[in-house]
mmCIF file of C-alpha atoms and ligand atoms in Angstrom:
data_model
loop_
_atom_site.group_PDB
_atom_site.id
_atom_site.type_symbol
_atom_site.label_atom_id
_atom_site.label_comp_id
_atom_site.label_asym_id
_atom_site.label_seq_id
_atom_site.Cartn_x
_atom_site.Cartn_y
_atom_site.Cartn_z
ATOM 1 C CA UNK N 1372 16.353 17.838 -7.472
ATOM 2 C CA UNK N 1373 13.380 15.881 -8.909
ATOM 3 C CA UNK N 1374 12.988 12.303 -7.711
ATOM 4 C CA UNK N 1375 10.207 10.250 -9.211
ATOM 5 C CA UNK N 1376 8.796 7.331 -7.257
ATOM 6 C CA UNK N 1377 9.403 5.125 -10.292
ATOM 7 C CA UNK N 1378 11.192 5.423 -13.593
ATOM 8 C CA UNK N 1379 9.546 2.765 -15.738
ATOM 9 C CA UNK N 1380 10.777 3.964 -19.164
ATOM 10 C CA UNK N 1381 14.414 3.817 -17.926
ATOM 11 C CA UNK N 1382 14.546 0.032 -17.990
ATOM 12 C CA UNK N 1383 13.637 -0.291 -21.663
ATOM 13 C CA UNK N 1384 15.075 2.952 -23.025
ATOM 14 C CA UNK N 1385 17.556 2.365 -25.856
ATOM 15 C CA UNK N 1386 17.625 -1.366 -25.078
ATOM 16 C CA UNK N 1387 18.308 -2.968 -28.443
ATOM 17 C CA UNK N 1388 18.013 -6.527 -27.105
ATOM 18 C CA UNK N 1389 14.450 -5.851 -25.993
ATOM 19 C CA UNK N 1390 13.607 -4.462 -29.412
ATOM 20 C CA UNK N 1391 15.184 -7.479 -31.081
ATOM 21 C CA UNK N 1392 13.268 -10.077 -29.039
ATOM 22 C CA UNK N 1393 9.991 -8.213 -29.511
ATOM 23 C CA UNK N 1394 10.627 -8.108 -33.268
ATOM 24 C CA UNK N 1395 11.443 -11.834 -33.250
ATOM 25 C CA UNK N 1396 8.097 -12.607 -31.643
ATOM 26 C CA UNK N 1397 6.281 -10.367 -34.117
ATOM 27 C CA UNK N 1398 8.037 -12.149 -36.982
ATOM 28 C CA UNK N 1399 7.329 -15.601 -35.556
ATOM 29 C CA UNK N 1400 3.543 -15.343 -35.491
ATOM 30 C CA UNK N 1401 3.514 -17.218 -32.153
ATOM 31 C CA UNK N 1402 1.866 -14.673 -29.860
ATOM 32 C CA UNK N 1403 0.384 -16.689 -27.012
ATOM 33 C CA UNK N 1404 2.264 -19.290 -24.900
ATOM 34 C CA UNK N 1405 4.874 -21.098 -27.071
ATOM 35 C CA UNK N 1406 8.677 -21.367 -26.801
ATOM 36 C CA UNK N 1407 9.257 -17.928 -25.221
ATOM 37 C CA UNK N 1408 6.842 -18.768 -22.404
ATOM 38 C CA UNK N 1409 8.419 -22.211 -21.920
ATOM 39 C CA UNK N 1410 11.891 -20.687 -21.763
ATOM 40 C CA UNK N 1411 10.717 -18.121 -19.228
ATOM 41 C CA UNK N 1412 9.070 -20.821 -17.125
ATOM 42 C CA UNK N 1413 12.324 -22.754 -16.994
ATOM 43 C CA UNK N 1414 14.307 -19.670 -16.053
ATOM 44 C CA UNK N 1415 11.817 -18.654 -13.385
ATOM 45 C CA UNK N 1416 11.696 -22.144 -11.839
ATOM 46 C CA UNK N 1417 15.500 -22.076 -11.694
ATOM 47 C CA UNK N 1418 15.486 -18.627 -10.077
ATOM 48 C CA UNK N 1419 13.130 -19.864 -7.338
ATOM 49 C CA UNK N 1420 14.721 -23.286 -6.936
ATOM 50 C CA UNK N 1421 11.462 -25.115 -7.709
ATOM 51 C CA UNK N 1422 10.459 -27.847 -10.113
ATOM 52 C CA UNK N 1423 7.766 -25.947 -11.992
ATOM 53 C CA UNK N 1424 6.824 -22.413 -12.994
ATOM 54 C CA UNK N 1425 3.678 -21.727 -15.021
ATOM 55 C CA UNK N 1426 3.306 -18.450 -16.923
ATOM 56 C CA UNK N 1427 -0.060 -16.780 -16.248
ATOM 57 C CA UNK N 1428 -1.831 -13.660 -17.493
ATOM 58 C CA UNK N 1429 -1.401 -11.653 -14.247
ATOM 59 C CA UNK N 1430 -0.455 -11.956 -10.592
ATOM 60 C CA UNK N 1431 -4.124 -11.837 -9.629
ATOM 61 C CA UNK N 1432 -4.954 -14.691 -12.004
ATOM 62 C CA UNK N 1433 -1.924 -16.613 -10.696
ATOM 63 C CA UNK N 1434 -3.263 -16.419 -7.140
ATOM 64 C CA UNK N 1435 -6.783 -17.265 -8.281
ATOM 65 C CA UNK N 1436 -5.669 -20.349 -10.247
ATOM 66 C CA UNK N 1437 -3.353 -21.497 -7.443
ATOM 67 C CA UNK N 1438 -6.416 -21.573 -5.149
ATOM 68 C CA UNK N 1439 -8.629 -23.165 -7.831
ATOM 69 C CA UNK N 1440 -6.208 -26.011 -8.451
ATOM 70 C CA UNK N 1441 -6.478 -26.875 -4.744
ATOM 71 C CA UNK N 1442 -10.237 -27.149 -5.173
ATOM 72 C CA UNK N 1443 -10.947 -24.092 -3.032
ATOM 73 C CA UNK N 1444 -14.341 -22.516 -3.609
ATOM 74 C CA UNK N 1445 -17.749 -21.758 -2.212
ATOM 75 C CA UNK N 1446 -18.209 -22.733 1.448
ATOM 76 C CA UNK N 1447 -14.463 -22.573 2.157
ATOM 77 C CA UNK N 1448 -12.484 -19.986 4.079
ATOM 78 C CA UNK N 1449 -9.015 -18.738 3.241
ATOM 79 C CA UNK N 1450 -6.884 -16.838 5.728
ATOM 80 C CA UNK N 1451 -4.988 -13.737 4.644
ATOM 81 C CA UNK N 1452 -4.140 -10.176 5.690
ATOM 82 C CA UNK N 1453 -5.985 -6.846 5.379
ATOM 83 C CA UNK N 1454 -2.955 -4.726 4.426
ATOM 84 C CA UNK N 1455 -2.063 -6.218 1.021
ATOM 85 C CA UNK N 1456 -2.898 -4.961 -2.440
ATOM 86 C CA UNK N 1457 -6.635 -5.657 -2.784
ATOM 87 C CA UNK N 1458 -6.014 -8.389 -5.400
ATOM 88 C CA UNK N 1459 -4.998 -10.833 -2.656
ATOM 89 C CA UNK N 1460 -8.490 -10.750 -1.188
ATOM 90 C CA UNK N 1461 -10.059 -10.297 -4.639
ATOM 91 C CA UNK N 1462 -8.563 -13.585 -5.866
ATOM 92 C CA UNK N 1463 -9.904 -15.452 -2.817
ATOM 93 C CA UNK N 1464 -13.355 -13.977 -3.348
ATOM 94 C CA UNK N 1465 -13.329 -14.903 -7.061
ATOM 95 C CA UNK N 1466 -13.003 -18.583 -6.058
ATOM 96 C CA UNK N 1467 -16.198 -18.247 -4.017
ATOM 97 C CA UNK N 1468 -14.349 -18.662 -0.702
ATOM 98 C CA UNK N 1469 -14.650 -16.309 2.281
ATOM 99 C CA UNK N 1470 -11.572 -14.182 3.073
ATOM 100 C CA UNK N 1471 -10.867 -14.705 6.791
ATOM 101 C CA UNK N 1472 -8.593 -11.779 7.623
ATOM 102 C CA UNK N 1473 -5.926 -11.813 10.327
ATOM 103 C CA UNK N 1474 -4.052 -8.775 11.627
ATOM 104 C CA UNK N 1475 -0.411 -8.192 10.808
ATOM 105 C CA UNK N 1476 2.641 -7.864 13.023
ATOM 106 C CA UNK N 1477 5.146 -5.034 13.239
ATOM 107 C CA UNK N 1478 6.929 -6.379 10.128
ATOM 108 C CA UNK N 1479 3.725 -5.794 8.040
ATOM 109 C CA UNK N 1480 3.307 -9.550 7.504
ATOM 110 C CA UNK N 1481 0.682 -11.882 8.961
ATOM 111 C CA UNK N 1482 0.841 -12.121 12.756
ATOM 112 C CA UNK N 1483 1.602 -15.792 13.322
ATOM 113 C CA UNK N 1484 0.220 -15.610 16.874
ATOM 114 C CA UNK N 1485 -3.221 -14.692 15.554
ATOM 115 C CA UNK N 1486 -3.600 -17.317 12.836
ATOM 116 C CA UNK N 1487 -4.865 -20.208 14.936
ATOM 117 C CA UNK N 1488 -7.780 -18.267 16.430
ATOM 118 C CA UNK N 1489 -9.001 -17.573 12.865
ATOM 119 C CA UNK N 1490 -9.054 -21.254 11.888
ATOM 120 C CA UNK N 1491 -12.394 -23.087 11.888
ATOM 121 C CA UNK N 1492 -13.886 -26.162 10.220
ATOM 122 C CA UNK N 1493 -14.276 -24.282 6.905
ATOM 123 C CA UNK N 1494 -10.656 -23.108 6.685
ATOM 124 C CA UNK N 1495 -8.776 -24.645 3.746
ATOM 125 C CA UNK N 1496 -5.715 -22.472 3.191
ATOM 126 C CA UNK N 1497 -3.459 -19.720 4.460
ATOM 127 C CA UNK N 1498 -2.308 -17.058 1.998
ATOM 128 C CA UNK N 1499 0.644 -15.248 3.550
ATOM 129 C CA UNK N 1500 1.728 -12.158 1.635
ATOM 130 C CA UNK N 1501 5.471 -11.467 1.489
ATOM 131 C CA UNK N 1502 4.720 -7.755 1.659
ATOM 132 C CA UNK N 1503 7.307 -5.138 0.641
ATOM 133 C CA UNK N 1504 9.693 -7.923 -0.469
ATOM 134 C CA UNK N 1505 10.083 -9.196 3.088
ATOM 135 C CA UNK N 1506 9.296 -12.926 3.400
ATOM 136 C CA UNK N 1507 6.547 -13.783 5.910
ATOM 137 C CA UNK N 1508 7.361 -16.187 8.794
ATOM 138 C CA UNK N 1509 6.903 -19.136 6.536
ATOM 139 C CA UNK N 1510 8.312 -21.832 8.860
ATOM 140 C CA UNK N 1511 5.825 -21.009 11.594
ATOM 141 C CA UNK N 1512 3.010 -20.664 9.057
ATOM 142 C CA UNK N 1513 3.933 -24.044 7.550
ATOM 143 C CA UNK N 1514 3.837 -25.646 11.018
ATOM 144 C CA UNK N 1515 0.359 -24.210 11.749
ATOM 145 C CA UNK N 1516 -0.871 -25.337 8.318
ATOM 146 C CA UNK N 1517 0.445 -28.834 8.905
ATOM 147 C CA UNK N 1518 -1.165 -29.080 12.345
ATOM 148 C CA UNK N 1519 -4.595 -28.079 10.938
ATOM 149 C CA UNK N 1520 -4.216 -29.796 7.552
ATOM 150 C CA UNK N 1521 -4.339 -26.567 5.524
ATOM 151 C CA UNK N 1522 -2.734 -25.528 2.257
ATOM 152 C CA UNK N 1523 -0.243 -22.669 2.055
ATOM 153 C CA UNK N 1524 -0.415 -20.498 -1.072
ATOM 154 C CA UNK N 1525 2.008 -17.588 -0.866
ATOM 155 C CA UNK N 1526 1.276 -14.234 -2.444
ATOM 156 C CA UNK N 1527 4.827 -13.570 -3.597
ATOM 157 C CA UNK N 1528 3.936 -10.711 -5.967
ATOM 158 C CA UNK N 1529 6.260 -8.295 -4.163
ATOM 159 C CA UNK N 1530 9.062 -10.653 -3.195
ATOM 160 C CA UNK N 1531 10.735 -12.178 -6.231
ATOM 161 C CA UNK N 1532 14.360 -13.118 -5.460
ATOM 162 C CA UNK N 1533 13.953 -12.808 -1.669
ATOM 163 C CA UNK N 1534 15.040 -15.764 0.446
ATOM 164 C CA UNK N 1535 15.114 -17.256 3.935
ATOM 165 C CA UNK N 1536 18.381 -18.971 4.863
ATOM 166 C CA UNK N 1537 19.227 -19.204 1.167
ATOM 167 C CA UNK N 1538 15.891 -20.795 0.206
ATOM 168 C CA UNK N 1539 14.066 -18.656 -2.297
ATOM 169 C CA UNK N 1540 10.559 -17.249 -2.041
ATOM 170 C CA UNK N 1541 8.485 -19.301 -4.476
ATOM 171 C CA UNK N 1542 9.760 -22.564 -3.050
ATOM 172 C CA UNK N 1543 7.740 -22.404 0.191
ATOM 173 C CA UNK N 1544 4.289 -23.895 0.762
ATOM 174 C CA UNK N 1545 2.160 -25.705 -1.811
ATOM 175 C CA UNK N 1546 2.153 -22.980 -4.450
ATOM 176 C CA UNK N 1547 3.298 -19.365 -4.818
ATOM 177 C CA UNK N 1548 1.892 -16.626 -7.033
ATOM 178 C CA UNK N 1549 4.025 -13.869 -8.573
ATOM 179 C CA UNK N 1550 3.208 -10.780 -10.608
ATOM 180 C CA UNK N 1551 5.172 -9.507 -13.605
ATOM 181 C CA UNK N 1552 3.287 -6.199 -13.657
ATOM 182 C CA UNK N 1553 5.467 -3.234 -14.724
ATOM 183 C CA UNK N 1554 5.633 -1.980 -11.117
ATOM 184 C CA UNK N 1555 7.237 -5.193 -9.885
ATOM 185 C CA UNK N 1556 10.988 -5.777 -9.392
ATOM 186 C CA UNK N 1557 10.976 -8.454 -12.117
ATOM 187 C CA UNK N 1558 8.515 -7.226 -14.657
ATOM 188 C CA UNK N 1559 7.500 -7.110 -18.272
ATOM 189 C CA UNK N 1560 5.852 -4.727 -20.724
ATOM 190 C CA UNK N 1561 2.317 -5.285 -19.433
ATOM 191 C CA UNK N 1562 0.368 -7.623 -17.201
ATOM 192 C CA UNK N 1563 1.782 -11.040 -16.441
ATOM 193 C CA UNK N 1564 2.146 -13.538 -13.635
ATOM 194 C CA UNK N 1565 3.707 -16.854 -12.626
ATOM 195 C CA UNK N 1566 2.796 -19.743 -10.342
ATOM 196 C CA UNK N 1567 5.541 -21.865 -8.816
ATOM 197 C CA UNK N 1568 5.190 -25.342 -7.306
ATOM 198 C CA UNK N 1569 7.129 -28.527 -6.695
ATOM 199 C CA UNK N 1570 4.045 -30.635 -7.367
ATOM 200 C CA UNK N 1571 3.886 -32.428 -10.741
ATOM 201 C CA UNK N 1572 0.159 -32.894 -10.257
ATOM 202 C CA UNK N 1573 -0.652 -29.207 -9.683
ATOM 203 C CA UNK N 1574 1.637 -28.300 -12.557
ATOM 204 C CA UNK N 1575 -0.167 -30.594 -15.004
ATOM 205 C CA UNK N 1576 -3.559 -29.340 -13.860
ATOM 206 C CA UNK N 1577 -2.519 -25.683 -14.051
ATOM 207 C CA UNK N 1578 -1.516 -26.112 -17.690
ATOM 208 C CA UNK N 1579 -5.159 -27.027 -18.282
ATOM 209 C CA UNK N 1580 -6.626 -24.413 -15.920
ATOM 210 C CA UNK N 1581 -4.901 -21.540 -17.688
ATOM 211 C CA UNK N 1582 -6.037 -22.700 -21.136
ATOM 212 C CA UNK N 1583 -9.765 -23.530 -21.110
ATOM 213 C CA UNK N 1584 -9.111 -27.014 -19.710
ATOM 214 C CA UNK N 1585 -7.866 -28.048 -23.164
ATOM 215 C CA UNK N 1586 -5.736 -31.197 -23.238
ATOM 216 C CA UNK N 1587 -5.277 -30.829 -26.994
ATOM 217 C CA UNK N 1588 -6.568 -28.468 -29.637
ATOM 218 C CA UNK N 1589 -10.126 -29.791 -29.633
ATOM 219 C CA UNK N 1590 -10.759 -31.619 -26.378
ATOM 220 C CA UNK N 1591 -11.287 -30.109 -22.955
ATOM 221 C CA UNK N 1592 -11.024 -32.133 -19.756
ATOM 222 C CA UNK N 1593 -13.092 -29.516 -17.896
ATOM 223 C CA UNK N 1594 -14.310 -25.957 -18.451
ATOM 224 C CA UNK N 1595 -11.745 -23.465 -17.236
ATOM 225 C CA UNK N 1596 -10.203 -20.072 -17.936
ATOM 226 C CA UNK N 1597 -8.116 -18.118 -20.382
ATOM 227 C CA UNK N 1598 -5.210 -17.044 -18.167
ATOM 228 C CA UNK N 1599 -2.380 -17.528 -20.663
ATOM 229 C CA UNK N 1600 0.825 -15.513 -20.781
ATOM 230 C CA UNK N 1601 1.604 -13.690 -24.045
ATOM 231 C CA UNK N 1602 4.833 -14.552 -25.875
ATOM 232 C CA UNK N 1603 6.055 -10.941 -26.123
ATOM 233 C CA UNK N 1604 5.707 -10.474 -22.398
ATOM 234 C CA UNK N 1605 7.520 -13.747 -21.718
ATOM 235 C CA UNK N 1606 10.316 -12.816 -24.145
ATOM 236 C CA UNK N 1607 10.796 -9.450 -22.418
ATOM 237 C CA UNK N 1608 10.645 -11.094 -18.976
ATOM 238 C CA UNK N 1609 13.297 -13.544 -20.193
ATOM 239 C CA UNK N 1610 15.674 -10.626 -20.611
ATOM 240 C CA UNK N 1611 14.609 -8.978 -17.362
ATOM 241 C CA UNK N 1612 15.253 -12.170 -15.415
ATOM 242 C CA UNK N 1613 18.909 -12.041 -16.431
ATOM 243 C CA UNK N 1614 19.418 -8.900 -14.374
ATOM 244 C CA UNK N 1615 17.087 -9.553 -11.425
ATOM 245 C CA UNK N 1616 20.079 -10.313 -9.165
ATOM 246 C CA UNK N 1617 21.546 -6.863 -9.873
ATOM 247 C CA UNK N 1618 18.158 -5.199 -9.444
ATOM 248 C CA UNK N 1619 17.706 -6.820 -6.030
ATOM 249 C CA UNK N 1620 21.248 -5.854 -4.989
ATOM 250 C CA UNK N 1621 20.744 -2.240 -6.015
ATOM 251 C CA UNK N 1622 17.369 -1.883 -4.321
ATOM 252 C CA UNK N 1623 18.713 -3.545 -1.165
ATOM 253 C CA UNK N 1624 21.696 -1.197 -1.219
ATOM 254 C CA UNK N 1625 19.329 1.778 -1.498
ATOM 255 C CA UNK N 1626 17.496 0.385 1.544
ATOM 256 C CA UNK N 1627 20.734 0.268 3.532
ATOM 257 C CA UNK N 1628 21.506 3.873 2.559
ATOM 258 C CA UNK N 1629 18.071 4.909 3.824
ATOM 259 C CA UNK N 1630 18.514 2.847 7.018
ATOM 260 C CA UNK N 1631 21.802 4.622 7.721
ATOM 261 C CA UNK N 1632 20.536 8.069 6.820
ATOM 262 C CA UNK N 1633 17.415 7.770 8.970
ATOM 263 C CA UNK N 1634 18.678 5.659 11.888
ATOM 264 C CA UNK N 1635 18.966 8.463 14.437
ATOM 265 C CA UNK N 1636 15.497 9.845 13.664
ATOM 266 C CA UNK N 1637 13.966 6.823 15.343
ATOM 267 C CA UNK N 1638 11.610 8.942 17.455
ATOM 268 C CA UNK N 1639 9.805 10.022 14.295
ATOM 269 C CA UNK N 1640 10.765 7.539 11.596
ATOM 270 C CA UNK N 1641 10.568 3.774 11.974
ATOM 271 C CA UNK N 1642 12.723 2.039 9.373
ATOM 272 C CA UNK N 1643 11.765 -1.395 7.954
ATOM 273 C CA UNK N 1644 12.422 -4.362 10.253
ATOM 274 C CA UNK N 1645 15.127 -6.911 9.446
ATOM 275 C CA UNK N 1646 15.255 -10.559 10.452
ATOM 276 C CA UNK N 1647 18.262 -12.878 10.821
ATOM 277 C CA UNK N 1648 18.714 -15.219 7.869
ATOM 278 C CA UNK N 1649 16.290 -13.261 5.670
ATOM 279 C CA UNK N 1650 17.388 -11.646 2.447
ATOM 280 C CA UNK N 1651 14.666 -9.204 1.528
ATOM 281 C CA UNK N 1652 14.234 -8.004 -2.032
ATOM 282 C CA UNK N 1653 13.062 -4.484 -1.369
ATOM 283 C CA UNK N 1654 10.008 -3.873 -3.509
ATOM 284 C CA UNK N 1655 8.905 -0.939 -1.371
ATOM 285 C CA UNK N 1656 10.840 0.862 1.345
ATOM 286 C CA UNK N 1657 8.095 1.506 3.886
ATOM 287 C CA UNK N 1658 8.697 3.696 6.915
ATOM 288 C CA UNK N 1659 6.214 4.637 9.624
ATOM 289 C CA UNK N 1660 6.429 8.313 10.363
ATOM 290 C CA UNK N 1661 5.020 11.024 12.595
ATOM 291 C CA UNK N 1662 3.009 13.749 10.814
ATOM 292 C CA UNK N 1663 2.803 11.574 7.710
ATOM 293 C CA UNK N 1664 0.697 13.818 5.497
ATOM 294 C CA UNK N 1665 2.754 16.911 6.273
ATOM 295 C CA UNK N 1666 5.947 15.009 5.503
ATOM 296 C CA UNK N 1667 4.511 13.837 2.157
ATOM 297 C CA UNK N 1668 3.672 17.464 1.215
ATOM 298 C CA UNK N 1669 7.096 18.670 2.355
ATOM 299 C CA UNK N 1670 8.856 16.004 0.274
ATOM 300 C CA UNK N 1671 6.671 16.877 -2.710
ATOM 301 C CA UNK N 1672 7.568 20.579 -2.386
ATOM 302 C CA UNK N 1673 11.220 19.533 -2.499
ATOM 303 C CA UNK N 1674 10.683 17.419 -5.629
ATOM 304 C CA UNK N 1675 10.413 13.959 -4.023
ATOM 305 C CA UNK N 1676 7.501 11.763 -5.031
ATOM 306 C CA UNK N 1677 6.275 9.174 -2.519
ATOM 307 C CA UNK N 1678 3.414 6.644 -2.335
ATOM 308 C CA UNK N 1679 1.396 4.870 0.343
ATOM 309 C CA UNK N 1680 1.114 1.083 0.156
ATOM 310 C CA UNK N 1681 -1.740 1.023 1.074
ATOM 311 C CA UNK N 1682 -3.742 3.894 2.569
ATOM 312 C CA UNK N 1683 -7.022 1.970 3.049
ATOM 313 C CA UNK N 1684 -6.887 -1.514 4.589
ATOM 314 C CA UNK N 1685 -8.877 -3.922 2.435
ATOM 315 C CA UNK N 1686 -11.560 -4.638 5.078
ATOM 316 C CA UNK N 1687 -12.450 -0.927 5.175
ATOM 317 C CA UNK N 1688 -13.020 -0.624 1.428
ATOM 318 C CA UNK N 1689 -16.523 -0.286 0.076
ATOM 319 C CA UNK N 1690 -15.992 -3.548 -1.815
ATOM 320 C CA UNK N 1691 -15.511 -5.455 1.454
ATOM 321 C CA UNK N 1692 -18.657 -4.220 3.184
ATOM 322 C CA UNK N 1693 -20.632 -7.402 2.778
ATOM 323 C CA UNK N 1694 -17.956 -9.499 4.486
ATOM 324 C CA UNK N 1695 -18.881 -8.002 7.845
ATOM 325 C CA UNK N 1696 -15.607 -6.445 8.957
ATOM 326 C CA UNK N 1697 -15.487 -3.165 10.846
ATOM 327 C CA UNK N 1698 -13.063 -0.432 11.731
ATOM 328 C CA UNK N 1699 -11.092 -1.571 14.755
ATOM 329 C CA UNK N 1700 -11.045 -5.253 13.729
ATOM 330 C CA UNK N 1701 -7.348 -5.145 12.780
ATOM 331 C CA UNK N 1702 -5.778 -2.442 14.932
ATOM 332 C CA UNK N 1703 -2.166 -3.009 13.903
ATOM 333 C CA UNK N 1704 -2.875 -2.863 10.159
ATOM 334 C CA UNK N 1705 -5.155 0.149 10.642
ATOM 335 C CA UNK N 1706 -2.598 2.068 12.712
ATOM 336 C CA UNK N 1707 0.127 1.293 10.175
ATOM 337 C CA UNK N 1708 -2.078 2.485 7.302
ATOM 338 C CA UNK N 1709 -2.224 5.916 8.962
ATOM 339 C CA UNK N 1710 1.529 6.193 9.430
ATOM 340 C CA UNK N 1711 3.195 4.466 6.484
ATOM 341 C CA UNK N 1712 4.895 6.055 3.517
ATOM 342 C CA UNK N 1713 6.890 4.399 0.719
ATOM 343 C CA UNK N 1714 10.080 6.212 -0.260
ATOM 344 C CA UNK N 1715 11.464 5.903 -3.798
ATOM 345 C CA UNK N 1716 13.800 2.898 -3.909
ATOM 346 C CA UNK N 1717 13.958 1.845 -7.558
ATOM 347 C CA UNK N 1718 17.161 0.585 -9.116
ATOM 348 C CA UNK N 1719 17.750 3.663 -11.284
ATOM 349 C CA UNK N 1720 18.298 5.978 -8.304
ATOM 350 C CA UNK N 1721 21.799 7.200 -7.525
ATOM 351 C CA UNK N 1722 23.324 7.297 -4.028
ATOM 352 C CA UNK N 1723 23.115 11.102 -4.228
ATOM 353 C CA UNK N 1724 19.386 10.946 -4.825
ATOM 354 C CA UNK N 1725 18.847 8.681 -1.798
ATOM 355 C CA UNK N 1726 21.010 11.024 0.295
ATOM 356 C CA UNK N 1727 18.921 13.940 -0.928
ATOM 357 C CA UNK N 1728 15.685 12.235 0.212
ATOM 358 C CA UNK N 1729 17.144 11.488 3.660
ATOM 359 C CA UNK N 1730 18.376 15.091 3.900
ATOM 360 C CA UNK N 1731 14.879 16.421 3.217
ATOM 361 C CA UNK N 1732 13.372 14.086 5.815
ATOM 362 C CA UNK N 1733 16.048 15.128 8.320
ATOM 363 C CA UNK N 1734 15.325 18.788 7.711
ATOM 364 C CA UNK N 1735 11.581 18.158 8.197
ATOM 365 C CA UNK N 1736 12.145 16.699 11.663
ATOM 366 C CA UNK N 1737 15.030 19.032 12.582
ATOM 367 C CA UNK N 1738 12.874 21.485 14.515
ATOM 368 C CA UNK N 1739 11.154 18.668 16.331
ATOM 369 C CA UNK N 1740 14.360 17.336 17.806
ATOM 370 C CA UNK N 1741 13.961 19.529 20.865
ATOM 371 C CA UNK N 1742 10.242 18.891 21.381
HETATM 372 C C1 LIG C 1222 0.738 -8.268 -2.949
HETATM 373 C C2 LIG C 1222 0.156 -8.295 -4.329
HETATM 374 N N1 LIG C 1222 -0.688 -9.299 -4.653
HETATM 375 C C3 LIG C 1222 -1.224 -9.385 -5.877
HETATM 376 C C4 LIG C 1222 -0.937 -8.466 -6.863
HETATM 377 C C5 LIG C 1222 -1.628 -8.594 -8.187
HETATM 378 O O1 LIG C 1222 -0.756 -8.716 -9.259
HETATM 379 P P1 LIG C 1222 -1.220 -8.230 -10.729
HETATM 380 O O2 LIG C 1222 -1.295 -6.749 -10.695
HETATM 381 O O3 LIG C 1222 -0.140 -8.751 -11.618
HETATM 382 O O4 LIG C 1222 -2.529 -8.868 -11.008
HETATM 383 C C6 LIG C 1222 -0.050 -7.420 -6.570
HETATM 384 C C7 LIG C 1222 0.376 -6.413 -7.566
HETATM 385 O O5 LIG C 1222 -0.276 -5.727 -8.214
HETATM 386 C C8 LIG C 1222 0.493 -7.324 -5.268
HETATM 387 O O6 LIG C 1222 1.316 -6.328 -4.942
#
């Protein structure tokens, strides 16, 4: 059996509605922003249970602009984690601020017990990442932010449609940034992003920030950026958003099948943590395993493709050298990076395929059972 980590063509293959909306945009001549983007923004705000959603050119730009609109820049510090996709730290650095990293907990999200020791007089914001589709401990983070008068900007790129006690990711903190990149659970045919907020003021400013600061065709209130969302991408995302509930259900069901199939291997395989009241939207199914690299090769031999999200913690990348971090600074994130593996979990997998993957993993550890 061949199991690909992702099957991106499957979602658009033979989909006549996608072809029709793309053709409509081509016929309309309205290629940037416009009615398709506005419709998508309304749908996305509704999905998240927030007042405003603003379509942006990418998830990275969404995070960058969310920080910019708060006035964050040179001389400021922003707290985040070392185990995210590098764009989280990249967006902070692009504002001119210093990324003050904090280790993660066993659930791969920011360790709430370590946040306060990272706060100093320069700290302006906390950027929790809802990694893997599992919401960070946002209540505790919100309480710390309130106590120290900090902003909370969530990196929600991996967690669309997740919720805590029925309240959706995207509705927590001051602003949240999402990605519509093809790899994401709710995606489009290229780069794209969204910012959500309940603030009318941030919303109005972000409309300017994403479009050169222009308040009308010829007059700019300030110099800004071109971070607009294309109409075709919004039109495609407008169709994708109609099925996001089913996509989440299917991916979460795949996660349960893995949980069940791997439960008794707990000496070698640590399944993803769950938390009461939290509905994850599994973007990745990350397990920590013994003999990780050998398992990856064994799965590959048997036709199963896997990934690692992410093999090198951000503070250990060449790009981060000048920020002064060293190996050993974030022991939990570093240890996890050596043990994690992401199993295929996409919505086009059948139950049989998930069972096949668990069977291969079981056979890999079979001989070890008596060690
Ligand atoms: C956690 C996280 N943050 C930020 C991003 C950046 O999003 P984009 O690729 O749309 O710029 C991604 C995805 O790539 C991500 O997974």
